[in-house]
Coordinates of C-alpha atoms in Angstrom, one line a residue:
X1 CA 0.0 0.0 0.1
X2 CA 1.4 3.5 -0.9
X3 CA 1.8 5.5 2.2
X4 CA 2.8 8.7 0.7
X5 CA 0.5 11.6 1.8
X6 CA -2.2 12.4 -0.7
X7 CA -1.7 15.8 -2.5
X8 CA -3.5 18.7 -1.0
X9 CA -5.5 21.3 -3.5
X10 CA -3.5 24.4 -3.4
X11 CA -5.0 27.4 -1.7
X12 CA -5.9 30.4 -3.7
X13 CA -4.2 33.6 -2.5
X14 CA -7.0 35.9 -1.4
X15 CA -4.9 38.8 -2.5
X16 CA -3.1 37.9 -5.6
X17 CA -5.1 35.4 -7.4
X18 CA -7.2 37.3 -10.0
X19 CA -9.8 34.7 -11.2
X20 CA -11.2 37.0 -13.9
X21 CA -9.5 40.2 -14.8
X22 CA -10.4 41.3 -18.2
X23 CA -9.3 44.4 -20.0
X24 CA -11.4 47.4 -20.6
X25 CA -11.0 49.8 -23.5
X26 CA -11.8 53.6 -22.9
X27 CA -12.2 56.6 -25.1
X28 CA -11.0 59.7 -23.5
X29 CA -10.9 62.7 -25.7
X30 CA -9.4 61.3 -29.1
X31 CA -7.3 58.6 -27.5
X32 CA -8.1 55.0 -26.6
X33 CA -6.8 53.3 -23.4
X34 CA -6.8 49.4 -22.8
X35 CA -6.2 48.7 -19.1
X36 CA -7.0 46.1 -16.4
X37 CA -10.4 46.5 -14.7
X38 CA -9.0 45.2 -11.3
X39 CA -7.4 48.4 -10.5
X40 CA -10.5 50.4 -11.3
X41 CA -13.1 48.3 -9.7
X42 CA -11.0 47.9 -6.5
X43 CA -10.8 51.5 -5.9
X44 CA -13.8 53.1 -7.4
X45 CA -17.5 52.6 -6.6
X46 CA -18.2 54.3 -9.9
X47 CA -16.4 51.6 -12.1
X48 CA -17.7 48.7 -9.8
X49 CA -21.3 50.0 -10.7
X50 CA -20.3 50.3 -14.3
X51 CA -19.0 46.8 -14.7
X52 CA -21.7 45.2 -12.7
X53 CA -24.5 46.4 -15.1
X54 CA -25.5 43.3 -17.0
X55 CA -25.3 43.3 -20.7
X56 CA -28.3 42.6 -23.0
X57 CA -28.4 38.9 -24.7
X58 CA -26.5 39.0 -28.0
X59 CA -25.4 42.7 -27.5
X60 CA -21.8 43.6 -27.8
X61 CA -20.1 44.3 -24.4
X62 CA -19.0 48.0 -24.3
X63 CA -15.5 48.4 -23.4
X64 CA -14.2 45.2 -25.2
X65 CA -13.4 46.5 -28.7
X66 CA -11.9 49.6 -29.9
X67 CA -15.0 50.1 -32.0
X68 CA -17.1 50.2 -29.0
X69 CA -15.2 51.6 -26.1
X70 CA -16.4 53.0 -22.8
X71 CA -16.7 56.9 -23.1
X72 CA -15.5 59.1 -20.3
X73 CA -16.9 62.5 -21.1
X74 CA -15.5 65.4 -19.4
X75 CA -12.3 63.7 -18.5
X76 CA -8.9 64.7 -20.2
X77 CA -6.6 62.2 -21.7
X78 CA -3.8 63.8 -19.4
X79 CA -5.9 63.4 -16.2
X80 CA -6.7 59.8 -17.2
X81 CA -3.2 59.1 -17.8
X82 CA -2.0 60.6 -14.5
X83 CA -4.7 58.4 -12.6
X84 CA -3.6 55.3 -14.5
X85 CA 0.2 55.8 -13.6
X86 CA -0.7 55.5 -10.0
X87 CA -1.6 51.9 -10.7
X88 CA 1.1 51.0 -13.4
X89 CA 3.9 53.0 -12.2
X90 CA 7.2 51.0 -11.3
X91 CA 8.4 51.5 -7.8
X92 CA 11.6 53.4 -9.0
X93 CA 9.3 55.9 -10.8
X94 CA 7.8 59.1 -9.4
X95 CA 4.3 58.7 -7.8
X96 CA 1.8 61.5 -6.8
X97 CA 1.1 59.3 -3.7
X98 CA 4.5 60.3 -2.3
X99 CA 5.3 63.4 -0.2
X100 CA 5.3 66.6 -2.1
X101 CA 8.7 68.2 -2.7
X102 CA 9.0 71.5 -1.2
X103 CA 11.7 73.9 -0.5
X104 CA 11.7 72.6 3.1
X105 CA 12.9 69.4 1.7
X106 CA 15.8 70.6 -0.3
X107 CA 18.8 70.5 2.0
X108 CA 21.7 71.0 -0.4
X109 CA 23.0 74.3 -1.6
X110 CA 21.6 74.7 -5.2
X111 CA 22.8 76.5 -8.2
X112 CA 20.5 79.0 -10.0
X113 CA 20.0 76.1 -12.7
X114 CA 19.2 73.6 -10.1
X115 CA 16.8 75.9 -8.4
X116 CA 15.0 76.7 -11.7
X117 CA 14.8 73.2 -12.7
X118 CA 13.3 72.2 -9.3
X119 CA 10.8 75.2 -9.5
X120 CA 9.7 74.0 -12.7
X121 CA 9.4 70.6 -11.6
X122 CA 7.3 71.5 -8.6
X123 CA 5.0 73.8 -10.9
X124 CA 4.3 70.6 -13.1
X125 CA 3.9 68.3 -10.0
X126 CA 1.5 70.7 -8.6
X127 CA -0.5 71.1 -11.6
X128 CA -0.6 67.1 -12.1
X129 CA -1.7 66.7 -8.5
X130 CA -4.5 69.1 -9.2
X131 CA -5.6 67.0 -12.3
X132 CA -5.4 63.9 -10.1
X133 CA -7.6 65.4 -7.4
X134 CA -10.2 66.2 -10.1
X135 CA -10.3 63.0 -11.8
X136 CA -10.2 60.9 -8.5
X137 CA -13.1 63.0 -7.1
X138 CA -15.1 62.7 -10.5
X139 CA -14.9 59.1 -10.8
X140 CA -15.0 58.0 -7.3
X141 CA -11.4 57.1 -6.3
X142 CA -11.8 58.2 -2.9
X143 CA -8.6 56.4 -1.4
X144 CA -6.4 58.1 -4.1
X145 CA -8.1 61.6 -3.3
X146 CA -7.4 61.2 0.5
X147 CA -3.8 60.2 0.0
X148 CA -3.1 62.8 -2.6
X149 CA -4.6 65.5 -0.4
X150 CA -2.6 64.4 2.6
X151 CA 0.5 64.6 0.9
X152 CA 0.2 68.1 -0.4
X153 CA 2.0 70.5 1.7
X154 CA -0.8 73.1 2.3
X155 CA 1.3 76.1 3.3
X156 CA 3.0 76.0 -0.1
X157 CA -0.2 76.1 -2.1
X158 CA -1.3 79.5 -3.4
X159 CA -4.0 80.8 -1.2
X160 CA -6.9 81.2 -3.6
X161 CA -6.4 77.6 -4.8
X162 CA -5.8 76.5 -1.3
X163 CA -9.3 78.2 -0.4
X164 CA -11.0 76.4 -3.2
X165 CA -9.7 73.0 -2.5
X166 CA -10.3 73.4 1.2
X167 CA -13.9 74.5 0.6
X168 CA -14.5 71.6 -2.1
X169 CA -13.0 68.9 0.2
X170 CA -13.8 70.2 3.5
X171 CA -10.4 70.7 4.7
X172 CA -10.7 72.8 7.9
X173 CA -6.8 73.3 8.4
X174 CA -6.4 74.5 4.8
X175 CA -9.2 77.0 5.2
X176 CA -7.8 78.1 8.6
X177 CA -4.3 78.7 7.1
X178 CA -6.0 80.7 4.3
X179 CA -8.0 82.9 6.6
X180 CA -4.9 83.3 8.9
X181 CA -2.8 84.6 6.1
X182 CA -5.6 87.1 5.0
X183 CA -6.0 88.6 8.5
X184 CA -2.2 88.7 9.2
X185 CA -1.2 90.8 6.3
X186 CA -1.9 94.4 5.5
X187 CA -2.8 93.9 1.8
X188 CA -6.5 93.8 0.7
X189 CA -8.1 90.8 -1.0
X190 CA -6.9 90.0 -4.5
X191 CA -9.6 89.5 -7.2
X192 CA -8.8 85.7 -7.2
X193 CA -9.1 85.4 -3.4
X194 CA -12.3 87.3 -3.4
X195 CA -13.8 85.0 -6.1
X196 CA -12.5 82.1 -4.1
X197 CA -14.2 83.3 -0.9
X198 CA -17.5 84.2 -2.1
X199 CA -19.8 87.0 -0.7
X200 CA -20.4 85.6 2.8
X201 CA -16.9 84.8 3.6
X202 CA -15.8 88.3 2.2
X203 CA -18.3 90.0 4.8
X204 CA -16.9 87.7 7.5
X205 CA -13.3 88.8 6.5
X206 CA -14.4 92.5 6.6
X207 CA -15.9 92.1 10.1
X208 CA -12.8 90.3 11.3
X209 CA -10.5 93.0 9.9
X210 CA -12.8 95.7 11.6
X211 CA -12.6 93.9 14.8
X212 CA -8.9 93.6 15.0
X213 CA -8.4 97.4 13.9
X214 CA -10.7 98.3 16.6
X215 CA -8.9 96.2 19.1
X216 CA -5.6 97.8 18.0
X217 CA -7.0 101.2 18.6
X218 CA -8.3 100.5 21.9
X219 CA -5.0 99.2 23.0
X220 CA -3.1 102.1 21.7
X221 CA -5.3 104.5 23.9
X222 CA -5.3 102.3 27.0
X223 CA -2.9 103.0 30.0
X224 CA 0.3 101.2 29.9
X225 CA -0.4 99.1 32.9
X226 CA -3.6 97.7 31.1
X227 CA -3.9 94.1 29.9
X228 CA -3.1 94.8 26.0
X229 CA -2.9 91.2 24.7
X230 CA -4.4 91.1 21.5
X231 CA -7.0 88.4 20.6
X232 CA -5.2 85.5 18.9
X233 CA -5.8 84.8 15.1
X234 CA -7.1 81.6 15.9
X235 CA -9.6 83.0 18.0
X236 CA -10.6 85.7 15.7
X237 CA -10.9 83.2 12.8
X238 CA -13.3 80.9 15.0
X239 CA -15.3 84.0 16.0
X240 CA -16.0 85.3 12.3
X241 CA -15.7 82.1 10.2
X242 CA -17.8 79.0 10.4
X243 CA -15.2 76.6 11.0
X244 CA -15.4 72.6 11.4
X245 CA -13.0 70.7 13.6
X246 CA -9.7 69.8 12.1

């Protein structure tokens, strides 16, 4: 009698065994993209719903041929490329998931050419991150949206853009930084900042400025032994702007 142990059935790895991972073809602007469905379905409820819709009997399945691709209206080819690079990028290649390079991360002394190259690289990276945020939000890639926002250095973002992003994605800390910057400086609002704030917050800004000015005038005329500690910017922001916990 053969006493050797009977062979066991191999276990399917629950993380890296893709039983059925067909490709999908998309038409974005005037370009065709052919990619694996797995990444899209894994991270996006929009695509999970799209690929779960049953096809009619005998109907050609959308996204299986170049002649009948899945259309993504309102999405640019560049933005879709940036999104897909997050799934297909090699480990050695740059990823927008990584920390944002800022002047604070540059430790060595730079030449003029190196500084100009870095600044140009930062401008491109910033534009690409904005594109990634927009398409991730539009197509329901919530994890990518959250991670990308988390890796952006809020203090280095231009104030009007920071206000818009902070408002759109409900980022209390970003909005606080913007309001703080506006109230600390002497300059009036720029047109872009005013458009980003909107009417209600412009009124809040004016009231906050008036409060701070009145406080300075009162302190200037007060006796030297009086308590002239100014109200903190954080208190002023919370007093005049609607702020959520952050």
